[in-house]
Amino acid sequence: MPDLYIGLISGTSRDGVEAVLAGQGGPLGWQVHAHIRYTYPDAVAAELARLTMAGHGHFQELGQLDAAIGDVFADAALALLHEADLRPATVRAIGSHGQTLHHAPTATPRFSWQIGDPFRIAERTGIDTVAMFRQRDIAAGGEGAPIACGLHAACFADPSLRRAVVNIGGISNITWLRPGEPVTGYDCGPGNTLMDAWIRAVRGLPFDASGGWAAEGRVSAELLRSLRTDPFFALTAPKTTGPEYFSLGWLQGRLATLTDRMADIDVQTTLTEFTAGVIADAVLAEPAEGPQRDVLVCGGGVRNAELMRRLRRHLGGIPVAETGDLGLPAEQVEAAAFAWLARQSMHAQAGNVPAVTGATGPRILGCVIPGARPATGATEPA
Ligand SMILES: Nc1ncnc2c1ncn2[C@@H]1O[C@H](COP(=O)(O)OP(=O)(O)O)[C@@H](O)[C@H]1O
Ligand SMILES: [Mg+2]
């Protein structure tokens, strides 16, 4: 049996599917052999944006989007196989995160809802497909997130360092890897989501390329103070959040309380500084005494030079590198994690880190949809 896996995820930035082919091996122990980004077709992207912004939808709309996104994920897996020049039979399983529609860690009962019908992935590829990773952790009392900490620990732990792995996606999260100690981690707060939401609202752009616009503006101390008072930042782990909480509406609520109307550009600069500060706080919460601290960054936020410049300034002398410097490029880490989680599940190993999510114990995550297509039907003799 081959031991190669495909990992598929579209994150909270909703910027499209990252797809990797990965397996054991290489200097980090988990190696990506091929990667593609598969952007959503315009109609799917528009419908996803419309429904997530509205925060509700009719059953018909939600069902159709679930199916359409399942097809996009299947297309992404097939395109990856084509790119890698591989037959489906050489892949043991696909791990598909899907697209989060709504993450509700503080609801009663709590839930996290991913769409992208995995049966369509299994049907179209013929490959066993593992999906619904977060749900078992939540059923076991966890928040179902952050979920890539196991891979971070497997690939990036260093016996001589206290290492923070920071993923800057739509939301930012931190994993602490300390020599001889259990892994810890949580969501820091917004990653790119507020910066993206603002530039989209005022300039119609999907993101601030390299942070170039933010670099031209000024930080408002008043707005920054107001943003930082959100109670999420005072919570202790386990804690997770999503763009449904740190939304454009959340930002507009804070802007409305200011004494003077701010220039749009200065809002972008302030959000960039705020995001850098939120991440830096999570790193600096680790005491200076003890083994050397360092930071490994991944996710699309590493492409925002202004954000990274501000983050480095907050962190002073603490070394900051990208995961790509160690051999796993920043934009591939999350998809590599779902390939890794698929392997964990197929080998009946736990995928969650209970100390991170708050689950009552380790769990085998997800459900497995068989990809096999039997030659005979149920009513025919086998
Ligand atoms: N060239 C760039 N300049 C600035 N920001 C970028 C650039 N490329 C990507 N990003 C940011 O990264 C985000 C995507 O990051 P990603 O890790 O895929 O997040 P998610 O996991 O939430 O989808 C984009 O929405 C954008 O904010
Ligand atoms: Mg993404």
mmCIF file of C-alpha atoms and ligand atoms in Angstrom:
data_model
loop_
_atom_site.group_PDB
_atom_site.id
_atom_site.type_symbol
_atom_site.label_atom_id
_atom_site.label_comp_id
_atom_site.label_asym_id
_atom_site.label_seq_id
_atom_site.Cartn_x
_atom_site.Cartn_y
_atom_site.Cartn_z
ATOM 1 C CA MET A 1 0.000 0.000 0.000
ATOM 2 C CA PRO A 2 1.435 3.462 -0.856
ATOM 3 C CA ASP A 3 1.878 5.880 2.024
ATOM 4 C CA LEU A 4 1.402 9.136 0.109
ATOM 5 C CA TYR A 5 -1.351 11.585 1.021
ATOM 6 C CA ILE A 6 -3.088 14.583 -0.493
ATOM 7 C CA GLY A 7 -3.971 17.480 1.805
ATOM 8 C CA LEU A 8 -6.644 20.003 0.778
ATOM 9 C CA ILE A 9 -7.704 23.182 2.543
ATOM 10 C CA SER A 10 -9.211 26.544 1.836
ATOM 11 C CA GLY A 11 -8.646 28.716 4.890
ATOM 12 C CA THR A 12 -10.576 31.565 6.444
ATOM 13 C CA SER A 13 -9.168 33.989 3.847
ATOM 14 C CA ARG A 14 -11.316 32.045 1.326
ATOM 15 C CA ASP A 15 -8.629 32.717 -1.276
ATOM 16 C CA GLY A 16 -8.770 29.225 -2.806
ATOM 17 C CA VAL A 17 -7.691 25.643 -2.239
ATOM 18 C CA GLU A 18 -4.120 24.763 -1.346
ATOM 19 C CA ALA A 19 -3.410 21.184 -2.397
ATOM 20 C CA VAL A 20 -0.286 19.206 -1.577
ATOM 21 C CA LEU A 21 0.961 15.693 -2.125
ATOM 22 C CA ALA A 22 3.040 14.657 0.884
ATOM 23 C CA GLY A 23 4.481 11.721 2.750
ATOM 24 C CA GLN A 24 7.026 10.716 5.322
ATOM 25 C CA GLY A 25 10.651 11.560 4.576
ATOM 26 C CA GLY A 26 12.960 14.507 4.047
ATOM 27 C CA PRO A 27 14.830 16.494 6.686
ATOM 28 C CA LEU A 28 11.634 17.485 8.550
ATOM 29 C CA GLY A 29 10.138 13.973 8.521
ATOM 30 C CA TRP A 30 7.134 15.097 6.446
ATOM 31 C CA GLN A 31 7.830 16.067 2.879
ATOM 32 C CA VAL A 32 5.746 17.856 0.253
ATOM 33 C CA HIS A 33 6.288 16.391 -3.232
ATOM 34 C CA ALA A 34 3.910 18.648 -5.165
ATOM 35 C CA HIS A 35 1.791 21.717 -4.474
ATOM 36 C CA ILE A 36 -0.810 23.674 -6.381
ATOM 37 C CA ARG A 37 -3.155 26.498 -5.505
ATOM 38 C CA TYR A 38 -6.545 26.088 -7.078
ATOM 39 C CA THR A 39 -8.556 29.306 -7.021
ATOM 40 C CA TYR A 40 -12.326 29.228 -6.702
ATOM 41 C CA PRO A 41 -14.217 29.876 -9.934
ATOM 42 C CA ASP A 42 -15.652 33.410 -9.780
ATOM 43 C CA ALA A 43 -19.259 32.262 -9.312
ATOM 44 C CA VAL A 44 -18.333 29.996 -6.362
ATOM 45 C CA ALA A 45 -16.151 32.698 -4.775
ATOM 46 C CA ALA A 46 -18.939 35.262 -5.113
ATOM 47 C CA GLU A 47 -21.582 32.969 -3.609
ATOM 48 C CA LEU A 48 -19.262 32.005 -0.736
ATOM 49 C CA ALA A 49 -18.499 35.671 -0.016
ATOM 50 C CA ARG A 50 -22.175 36.603 -0.206
ATOM 51 C CA LEU A 51 -23.319 33.880 2.205
ATOM 52 C CA THR A 52 -20.478 34.315 4.701
ATOM 53 C CA MET A 53 -20.953 38.083 4.736
ATOM 54 C CA ALA A 54 -24.708 37.706 5.250
ATOM 55 C CA GLY A 55 -24.127 35.103 7.961
ATOM 56 C CA HIS A 56 -27.138 33.069 6.811
ATOM 57 C CA GLY A 57 -28.592 31.327 3.777
ATOM 58 C CA HIS A 58 -31.454 29.160 2.594
ATOM 59 C CA PHE A 59 -31.073 25.371 2.710
ATOM 60 C CA GLN A 60 -31.074 25.311 -1.092
ATOM 61 C CA GLU A 61 -28.226 27.864 -1.324
ATOM 62 C CA LEU A 62 -26.158 26.167 1.381
ATOM 63 C CA GLY A 63 -26.651 22.705 -0.119
ATOM 64 C CA GLN A 64 -25.650 23.879 -3.569
ATOM 65 C CA LEU A 65 -22.573 25.680 -2.275
ATOM 66 C CA ASP A 66 -21.548 22.563 -0.310
ATOM 67 C CA ALA A 67 -21.760 20.515 -3.524
ATOM 68 C CA ALA A 68 -20.057 23.154 -5.689
ATOM 69 C CA ILE A 69 -17.143 23.526 -3.252
ATOM 70 C CA GLY A 70 -16.854 19.722 -3.023
ATOM 71 C CA ASP A 71 -16.439 19.714 -6.800
ATOM 72 C CA VAL A 72 -13.771 22.435 -6.617
ATOM 73 C CA PHE A 73 -11.855 20.398 -4.023
ATOM 74 C CA ALA A 74 -12.141 17.295 -6.246
ATOM 75 C CA ASP A 75 -10.903 19.349 -9.211
ATOM 76 C CA ALA A 76 -7.986 20.563 -7.097
ATOM 77 C CA ALA A 77 -7.027 16.980 -6.149
ATOM 78 C CA LEU A 78 -7.240 15.842 -9.779
ATOM 79 C CA ALA A 79 -5.191 18.837 -10.955
ATOM 80 C CA LEU A 80 -2.564 18.022 -8.331
ATOM 81 C CA LEU A 81 -2.388 14.391 -9.503
ATOM 82 C CA HIS A 82 -1.990 15.633 -13.076
ATOM 83 C CA GLU A 83 0.731 18.064 -12.009
ATOM 84 C CA ALA A 84 2.608 15.322 -10.134
ATOM 85 C CA ASP A 85 1.991 12.855 -12.995
ATOM 86 C CA LEU A 86 0.547 10.287 -10.572
ATOM 87 C CA ARG A 87 -2.297 7.787 -10.793
ATOM 88 C CA PRO A 88 -4.896 7.881 -7.984
ATOM 89 C CA ALA A 89 -3.864 4.360 -6.928
ATOM 90 C CA THR A 90 -0.506 5.728 -5.760
ATOM 91 C CA VAL A 91 -2.221 7.861 -3.111
ATOM 92 C CA ARG A 92 -3.325 6.200 0.133
ATOM 93 C CA ALA A 93 -5.825 8.879 1.136
ATOM 94 C CA ILE A 94 -6.930 12.476 0.781
ATOM 95 C CA GLY A 95 -7.373 14.647 3.858
ATOM 96 C CA SER A 96 -9.860 17.403 3.085
ATOM 97 C CA HIS A 97 -10.531 20.203 5.531
ATOM 98 C CA GLY A 98 -13.124 21.819 3.284
ATOM 99 C CA GLN A 99 -14.129 25.451 3.636
ATOM 100 C CA THR A 100 -15.206 26.794 7.004
ATOM 101 C CA LEU A 101 -18.615 28.382 6.725
ATOM 102 C CA HIS A 102 -18.956 29.196 10.402
ATOM 103 C CA HIS A 103 -16.752 28.586 13.458
ATOM 104 C CA ALA A 104 -18.713 29.013 16.690
ATOM 105 C CA PRO A 105 -16.462 28.075 19.620
ATOM 106 C CA THR A 106 -18.539 30.010 22.170
ATOM 107 C CA ALA A 107 -21.994 28.820 21.039
ATOM 108 C CA THR A 108 -23.952 26.304 23.134
ATOM 109 C CA PRO A 109 -23.516 23.683 21.919
ATOM 110 C CA ARG A 110 -20.350 24.746 20.108
ATOM 111 C CA PHE A 111 -19.736 23.774 16.504
ATOM 112 C CA SER A 112 -17.442 24.400 13.566
ATOM 113 C CA TRP A 113 -19.025 23.922 10.162
ATOM 114 C CA GLN A 114 -16.980 23.059 7.091
ATOM 115 C CA ILE A 115 -18.505 22.589 3.655
ATOM 116 C CA GLY A 116 -17.134 21.000 0.454
ATOM 117 C CA ASP A 117 -18.957 17.649 0.193
ATOM 118 C CA PRO A 118 -16.185 15.036 0.620
ATOM 119 C CA PHE A 119 -18.258 12.278 -1.049
ATOM 120 C CA ARG A 120 -17.775 14.131 -4.318
ATOM 121 C CA ILE A 121 -14.005 14.090 -3.758
ATOM 122 C CA ALA A 122 -14.022 10.318 -3.118
ATOM 123 C CA GLU A 123 -16.316 9.735 -6.121
ATOM 124 C CA ARG A 124 -14.337 11.847 -8.573
ATOM 125 C CA THR A 125 -10.849 10.686 -7.506
ATOM 126 C CA GLY A 126 -11.570 7.106 -6.422
ATOM 127 C CA ILE A 127 -9.271 7.795 -3.440
ATOM 128 C CA ASP A 128 -10.236 7.183 0.208
ATOM 129 C CA THR A 129 -11.114 10.600 1.579
ATOM 130 C CA VAL A 130 -10.866 11.652 5.216
ATOM 131 C CA ALA A 131 -12.991 14.669 6.148
ATOM 132 C CA MET A 132 -14.739 16.410 9.068
ATOM 133 C CA PHE A 133 -11.535 16.543 11.121
ATOM 134 C CA ARG A 134 -12.659 19.127 13.628
ATOM 135 C CA GLN A 135 -15.934 17.497 14.633
ATOM 136 C CA ARG A 136 -14.527 14.614 16.693
ATOM 137 C CA ASP A 137 -12.356 16.963 18.719
ATOM 138 C CA ILE A 138 -15.401 19.156 19.376
ATOM 139 C CA ALA A 139 -17.490 16.124 20.331
ATOM 140 C CA ALA A 140 -14.724 15.328 22.842
ATOM 141 C CA GLY A 141 -15.074 18.770 24.429
ATOM 142 C CA GLY A 142 -12.492 20.651 22.356
ATOM 143 C CA GLU A 143 -12.766 23.709 20.132
ATOM 144 C CA GLY A 144 -11.693 21.740 17.045
ATOM 145 C CA ALA A 145 -8.920 24.271 16.472
ATOM 146 C CA PRO A 146 -6.120 25.119 16.045
ATOM 147 C CA ILE A 147 -5.613 21.815 14.310
ATOM 148 C CA ALA A 148 -2.171 21.940 12.651
ATOM 149 C CA CYS A 149 -0.251 21.880 15.956
ATOM 150 C CA GLY A 150 0.481 18.148 15.653
ATOM 151 C CA LEU A 151 2.234 18.671 12.342
ATOM 152 C CA HIS A 152 4.096 21.701 13.716
ATOM 153 C CA ALA A 153 5.394 19.528 16.545
ATOM 154 C CA ALA A 154 6.278 16.638 14.230
ATOM 155 C CA CYS A 155 8.252 18.853 11.825
ATOM 156 C CA PHE A 156 9.607 21.829 13.699
ATOM 157 C CA ALA A 157 10.450 20.852 17.297
ATOM 158 C CA ASP A 158 14.088 21.586 18.170
ATOM 159 C CA PRO A 159 15.605 20.121 21.359
ATOM 160 C CA SER A 160 17.640 23.258 22.075
ATOM 161 C CA LEU A 161 14.969 25.931 21.458
ATOM 162 C CA ARG A 162 11.633 27.209 22.660
ATOM 163 C CA ARG A 163 10.073 27.615 19.251
ATOM 164 C CA ALA A 164 6.857 29.409 18.322
ATOM 165 C CA VAL A 165 5.274 28.357 15.022
ATOM 166 C CA VAL A 166 2.996 31.198 13.968
ATOM 167 C CA ASN A 167 0.508 30.730 11.149
ATOM 168 C CA ILE A 168 -0.772 34.001 9.707
ATOM 169 C CA GLY A 169 -3.848 33.036 7.693
ATOM 170 C CA GLY A 170 -7.148 34.875 7.948
ATOM 171 C CA ILE A 171 -6.809 34.205 11.678
ATOM 172 C CA SER A 172 -3.398 33.880 13.337
ATOM 173 C CA ASN A 173 -2.468 31.028 15.632
ATOM 174 C CA ILE A 174 0.606 30.078 17.629
ATOM 175 C CA THR A 175 2.054 26.678 18.554
ATOM 176 C CA TRP A 176 4.707 26.539 21.275
ATOM 177 C CA LEU A 177 7.273 23.755 21.054
ATOM 178 C CA ARG A 178 9.375 23.619 24.201
ATOM 179 C CA PRO A 179 12.100 21.039 24.891
ATOM 180 C CA GLY A 180 10.697 18.193 27.001
ATOM 181 C CA GLU A 181 7.313 19.874 27.525
ATOM 182 C CA PRO A 182 3.816 19.299 26.095
ATOM 183 C CA VAL A 183 2.822 21.279 23.021
ATOM 184 C CA THR A 184 0.616 24.310 23.671
ATOM 185 C CA GLY A 185 -1.140 26.682 21.284
ATOM 186 C CA TYR A 186 -4.143 28.868 20.574
ATOM 187 C CA ASP A 187 -5.549 31.455 18.172
ATOM 188 C CA CYS A 188 -3.826 34.809 18.692
ATOM 189 C CA GLY A 189 -6.666 36.728 17.017
ATOM 190 C CA PRO A 190 -6.934 38.249 13.564
ATOM 191 C CA GLY A 191 -4.273 37.440 10.984
ATOM 192 C CA ASN A 192 -4.974 38.922 7.575
ATOM 193 C CA THR A 193 -8.727 39.049 7.945
ATOM 194 C CA LEU A 194 -9.244 42.653 9.100
ATOM 195 C CA MET A 195 -6.569 44.055 6.777
ATOM 196 C CA ASP A 196 -8.207 42.151 3.888
ATOM 197 C CA ALA A 197 -11.732 43.210 4.872
ATOM 198 C CA TRP A 198 -10.775 46.881 5.038
ATOM 199 C CA ILE A 199 -8.917 47.165 1.744
ATOM 200 C CA ARG A 200 -11.673 45.173 0.076
ATOM 201 C CA ALA A 201 -14.343 47.524 1.456
ATOM 202 C CA VAL A 202 -12.627 50.802 0.615
ATOM 203 C CA ARG A 203 -10.537 49.939 -2.468
ATOM 204 C CA GLY A 204 -12.076 46.733 -3.847
ATOM 205 C CA LEU A 205 -8.769 44.844 -3.589
ATOM 206 C CA PRO A 206 -8.473 41.307 -2.152
ATOM 207 C CA PHE A 207 -5.444 42.200 0.004
ATOM 208 C CA ASP A 208 -2.799 44.879 0.557
ATOM 209 C CA ALA A 209 0.005 43.517 -1.645
ATOM 210 C CA SER A 210 3.207 43.361 0.441
ATOM 211 C CA GLY A 211 1.532 45.774 2.860
ATOM 212 C CA GLY A 212 2.506 48.561 0.438
ATOM 213 C CA TRP A 213 -0.550 50.702 1.199
ATOM 214 C CA ALA A 214 -0.223 50.291 4.969
ATOM 215 C CA ALA A 215 3.433 51.314 4.723
ATOM 216 C CA GLU A 216 2.365 54.786 3.481
ATOM 217 C CA GLY A 217 -0.031 55.597 6.318
ATOM 218 C CA ARG A 218 0.110 56.420 10.023
ATOM 219 C CA VAL A 219 -0.949 54.506 13.099
ATOM 220 C CA SER A 220 -3.816 55.990 15.113
ATOM 221 C CA ALA A 221 -3.055 55.471 18.796
ATOM 222 C CA GLU A 222 -6.743 55.969 19.617
ATOM 223 C CA LEU A 223 -7.976 53.298 17.208
ATOM 224 C CA LEU A 224 -5.177 50.918 18.203
ATOM 225 C CA ARG A 225 -6.115 51.250 21.876
ATOM 226 C CA SER A 226 -9.757 50.635 21.078
ATOM 227 C CA LEU A 227 -9.032 47.513 18.990
ATOM 228 C CA ARG A 228 -6.879 46.051 21.720
ATOM 229 C CA THR A 229 -9.593 46.278 24.363
ATOM 230 C CA ASP A 230 -11.505 43.365 22.839
ATOM 231 C CA PRO A 231 -12.107 40.756 25.581
ATOM 232 C CA PHE A 232 -10.809 37.928 23.334
ATOM 233 C CA PHE A 233 -7.235 39.039 24.037
ATOM 234 C CA ALA A 234 -7.619 38.640 27.790
ATOM 235 C CA LEU A 235 -8.934 35.058 27.528
ATOM 236 C CA THR A 236 -6.637 32.195 28.405
ATOM 237 C CA ALA A 237 -6.214 29.127 26.178
ATOM 238 C CA PRO A 238 -7.940 27.110 24.876
ATOM 239 C CA LYS A 239 -9.302 29.880 22.693
ATOM 240 C CA THR A 240 -10.144 30.145 19.030
ATOM 241 C CA THR A 241 -11.904 32.640 16.825
ATOM 242 C CA GLY A 242 -12.848 33.377 13.230
ATOM 243 C CA PRO A 243 -13.649 36.073 10.702
ATOM 244 C CA GLU A 244 -17.286 35.867 11.744
ATOM 245 C CA TYR A 245 -16.136 37.526 15.008
ATOM 246 C CA PHE A 246 -13.232 39.755 13.834
ATOM 247 C CA SER A 247 -15.296 41.109 10.947
ATOM 248 C CA LEU A 248 -15.715 44.362 9.056
ATOM 249 C CA GLY A 249 -18.707 45.036 11.325
ATOM 250 C CA TRP A 250 -16.480 44.589 14.402
ATOM 251 C CA LEU A 251 -14.035 47.137 12.967
ATOM 252 C CA GLN A 252 -16.769 49.578 11.972
ATOM 253 C CA GLY A 253 -18.124 49.442 15.520
ATOM 254 C CA ARG A 254 -14.729 50.600 16.813
ATOM 255 C CA LEU A 255 -14.334 53.269 14.126
ATOM 256 C CA ALA A 256 -17.713 54.721 15.082
ATOM 257 C CA THR A 257 -16.474 55.504 18.601
ATOM 258 C CA LEU A 258 -13.500 57.626 17.478
ATOM 259 C CA THR A 259 -13.453 61.353 18.129
ATOM 260 C CA ASP A 260 -12.297 62.196 14.535
ATOM 261 C CA ARG A 261 -12.956 60.478 11.224
ATOM 262 C CA MET A 262 -9.769 58.733 10.082
ATOM 263 C CA ALA A 263 -8.265 58.583 6.591
ATOM 264 C CA ASP A 264 -8.812 55.157 5.012
ATOM 265 C CA ILE A 265 -5.090 54.586 4.594
ATOM 266 C CA ASP A 266 -4.419 55.218 8.285
ATOM 267 C CA VAL A 267 -7.000 52.585 9.195
ATOM 268 C CA GLN A 268 -5.042 50.090 7.063
ATOM 269 C CA THR A 269 -1.779 51.033 8.762
ATOM 270 C CA THR A 270 -3.368 50.780 12.206
ATOM 271 C CA LEU A 271 -4.828 47.348 11.402
ATOM 272 C CA THR A 272 -1.415 46.159 10.237
ATOM 273 C CA GLU A 273 0.186 47.404 13.457
ATOM 274 C CA PHE A 274 -2.650 45.887 15.506
ATOM 275 C CA THR A 275 -2.220 42.490 13.823
ATOM 276 C CA ALA A 276 1.546 42.533 14.337
ATOM 277 C CA GLY A 277 0.996 43.461 17.997
ATOM 278 C CA VAL A 278 -1.541 40.681 18.590
ATOM 279 C CA ILE A 279 0.917 38.098 17.243
ATOM 280 C CA ALA A 280 3.875 39.607 19.092
ATOM 281 C CA ASP A 281 1.934 39.484 22.385
ATOM 282 C CA ALA A 282 1.502 35.732 21.954
ATOM 283 C CA VAL A 283 5.251 35.308 21.458
ATOM 284 C CA LEU A 284 6.275 37.699 24.239
ATOM 285 C CA ALA A 285 3.942 35.982 26.722
ATOM 286 C CA GLU A 286 6.666 33.340 26.864
ATOM 287 C CA PRO A 287 9.143 34.378 29.591
ATOM 288 C CA ALA A 288 12.588 35.509 28.406
ATOM 289 C CA GLU A 289 14.367 33.271 30.943
ATOM 290 C CA GLY A 290 15.106 29.731 29.752
ATOM 291 C CA PRO A 291 16.219 28.199 26.458
ATOM 292 C CA GLN A 292 16.520 30.534 23.457
ATOM 293 C CA ARG A 293 13.172 31.535 21.892
ATOM 294 C CA ASP A 294 12.697 31.718 18.156
ATOM 295 C CA VAL A 295 9.761 32.153 15.778
ATOM 296 C CA LEU A 296 8.886 30.315 12.574
ATOM 297 C CA VAL A 297 6.197 32.005 10.504
ATOM 298 C CA CYS A 298 3.906 30.502 7.864
ATOM 299 C CA GLY A 299 0.675 31.372 6.033
ATOM 300 C CA GLY A 300 -0.033 34.101 3.506
ATOM 301 C CA GLY A 301 0.822 36.834 6.026
ATOM 302 C CA VAL A 302 4.531 36.271 5.405
ATOM 303 C CA ARG A 303 3.967 37.972 2.016
ATOM 304 C CA ASN A 304 2.928 41.176 3.791
ATOM 305 C CA ALA A 305 6.331 42.844 4.211
ATOM 306 C CA GLU A 306 4.934 45.707 6.276
ATOM 307 C CA LEU A 307 3.263 43.298 8.714
ATOM 308 C CA MET A 308 6.472 41.276 9.032
ATOM 309 C CA ARG A 309 8.551 44.437 9.551
ATOM 310 C CA ARG A 310 6.266 45.539 12.374
ATOM 311 C CA LEU A 311 6.222 42.038 13.893
ATOM 312 C CA ARG A 312 10.033 41.878 13.892
ATOM 313 C CA ARG A 313 10.199 45.296 15.530
ATOM 314 C CA HIS A 314 7.916 44.145 18.352
ATOM 315 C CA LEU A 315 9.973 40.993 18.854
ATOM 316 C CA GLY A 316 13.291 42.827 19.249
ATOM 317 C CA GLY A 317 16.127 40.343 19.230
ATOM 318 C CA ILE A 318 14.020 37.149 18.947
ATOM 319 C CA PRO A 319 14.975 35.481 15.631
ATOM 320 C CA VAL A 320 12.122 35.255 13.104
ATOM 321 C CA ALA A 321 12.330 32.926 10.094
ATOM 322 C CA GLU A 322 9.847 31.442 7.633
ATOM 323 C CA THR A 323 9.020 27.736 7.646
ATOM 324 C CA GLY A 324 10.246 27.757 4.044
ATOM 325 C CA ASP A 325 13.762 28.400 5.342
ATOM 326 C CA LEU A 326 13.555 24.946 6.942
ATOM 327 C CA GLY A 327 12.101 23.318 3.837
ATOM 328 C CA LEU A 328 8.302 23.646 4.152
ATOM 329 C CA PRO A 329 7.139 26.767 2.264
ATOM 330 C CA ALA A 330 4.818 29.098 4.177
ATOM 331 C CA GLU A 331 1.791 28.598 1.896
ATOM 332 C CA GLN A 332 2.021 24.787 2.038
ATOM 333 C CA VAL A 333 2.016 24.195 5.803
ATOM 334 C CA GLU A 334 -1.750 24.035 6.360
ATOM 335 C CA ALA A 335 -2.360 21.685 3.423
ATOM 336 C CA ALA A 336 0.630 19.593 4.520
ATOM 337 C CA ALA A 337 -1.070 19.367 7.913
ATOM 338 C CA PHE A 338 -4.236 17.875 6.385
ATOM 339 C CA ALA A 339 -2.179 15.336 4.451
ATOM 340 C CA TRP A 340 -0.476 14.496 7.771
ATOM 341 C CA LEU A 341 -3.805 14.349 9.617
ATOM 342 C CA ALA A 342 -5.145 11.965 6.947
ATOM 343 C CA ARG A 343 -2.165 9.684 7.560
ATOM 344 C CA GLN A 344 -2.710 9.845 11.312
ATOM 345 C CA SER A 345 -6.328 8.784 10.841
ATOM 346 C CA MET A 346 -5.535 5.993 8.357
ATOM 347 C CA HIS A 347 -2.967 4.671 10.855
ATOM 348 C CA ALA A 348 -5.470 4.971 13.734
ATOM 349 C CA GLN A 349 -3.337 7.627 15.438
ATOM 350 C CA ALA A 350 -4.589 10.750 17.203
ATOM 351 C CA GLY A 351 -4.578 13.982 15.223
ATOM 352 C CA ASN A 352 -5.636 16.504 17.852
ATOM 353 C CA VAL A 353 -3.497 18.010 20.603
ATOM 354 C CA PRO A 354 -5.918 17.993 23.561
ATOM 355 C CA ALA A 355 -3.885 20.550 25.556
ATOM 356 C CA VAL A 356 -4.403 22.954 22.637
ATOM 357 C CA THR A 357 -8.038 22.389 21.703
ATOM 358 C CA GLY A 358 -9.317 21.593 25.187
ATOM 359 C CA ALA A 359 -10.572 18.128 24.215
ATOM 360 C CA THR A 360 -10.716 15.568 27.008
ATOM 361 C CA GLY A 361 -8.156 13.378 25.261
ATOM 362 C CA PRO A 362 -6.395 12.338 22.064
ATOM 363 C CA ARG A 363 -8.776 11.317 19.275
ATOM 364 C CA ILE A 364 -8.576 9.765 15.815
ATOM 365 C CA LEU A 365 -10.005 12.596 13.743
ATOM 366 C CA GLY A 366 -12.401 12.577 10.816
ATOM 367 C CA CYS A 367 -14.400 10.002 8.956
ATOM 368 C CA VAL A 368 -13.138 7.921 6.039
ATOM 369 C CA ILE A 369 -15.142 7.771 2.827
ATOM 370 C CA PRO A 370 -14.000 4.765 0.781
ATOM 371 C CA GLY A 371 -12.855 5.681 -2.708
ATOM 372 C CA ALA A 372 -13.139 2.141 -4.076
ATOM 373 C CA ARG A 373 -15.682 1.441 -6.806
ATOM 374 C CA PRO A 374 -16.737 -2.207 -6.564
ATOM 375 C CA ALA A 375 -17.213 -4.058 -9.844
ATOM 376 C CA THR A 376 -20.581 -5.473 -8.799
ATOM 377 C CA GLY A 377 -23.710 -3.909 -7.371
ATOM 378 C CA ALA A 378 -25.429 -4.804 -4.105
ATOM 379 C CA THR A 379 -28.014 -7.038 -5.759
ATOM 380 C CA GLU A 380 -25.594 -8.933 -8.007
ATOM 381 C CA PRO A 381 -23.612 -11.996 -6.874
ATOM 382 C CA ALA A 382 -20.120 -10.948 -5.741
HETATM 383 N N1 LIG B 1 1.559 39.278 -1.781
HETATM 384 C C1 LIG B 1 0.860 39.411 -0.660
HETATM 385 N N2 LIG B 1 0.925 40.564 0.044
HETATM 386 C C2 LIG B 1 0.216 40.730 1.179
HETATM 387 N N3 LIG B 1 -0.584 39.788 1.691
HETATM 388 C C3 LIG B 1 -0.690 38.622 1.026
HETATM 389 C C4 LIG B 1 0.020 38.361 -0.173
HETATM 390 N N4 LIG B 1 -0.280 37.103 -0.578
HETATM 391 C C5 LIG B 1 -1.155 36.600 0.323
HETATM 392 N N5 LIG B 1 -1.399 37.520 1.283
HETATM 393 C C6 LIG B 1 -2.311 37.386 2.429
HETATM 394 O O1 LIG B 1 -2.444 36.041 2.774
HETATM 395 C C7 LIG B 1 -3.824 35.675 2.796
HETATM 396 C C8 LIG B 1 -3.968 34.208 2.477
HETATM 397 O O2 LIG B 1 -3.244 33.493 3.423
HETATM 398 P P1 LIG B 1 -3.576 32.008 3.763
HETATM 399 O O3 LIG B 1 -2.450 31.486 4.572
HETATM 400 O O4 LIG B 1 -3.961 31.279 2.520
HETATM 401 O O5 LIG B 1 -4.828 32.188 4.696
HETATM 402 P P2 LIG B 1 -6.034 31.192 4.918
HETATM 403 O O6 LIG B 1 -5.434 29.955 5.486
HETATM 404 O O7 LIG B 1 -6.916 31.926 5.857
HETATM 405 O O8 LIG B 1 -6.651 30.984 3.550
HETATM 406 C C9 LIG B 1 -4.472 36.601 1.791
HETATM 407 O O9 LIG B 1 -5.841 36.766 2.061
HETATM 408 C C10 LIG B 1 -3.683 37.881 2.039
HETATM 409 O O10 LIG B 1 -4.182 38.592 3.136
HETATM 410 MG MG MG B 2 -5.710 30.389 1.878
#
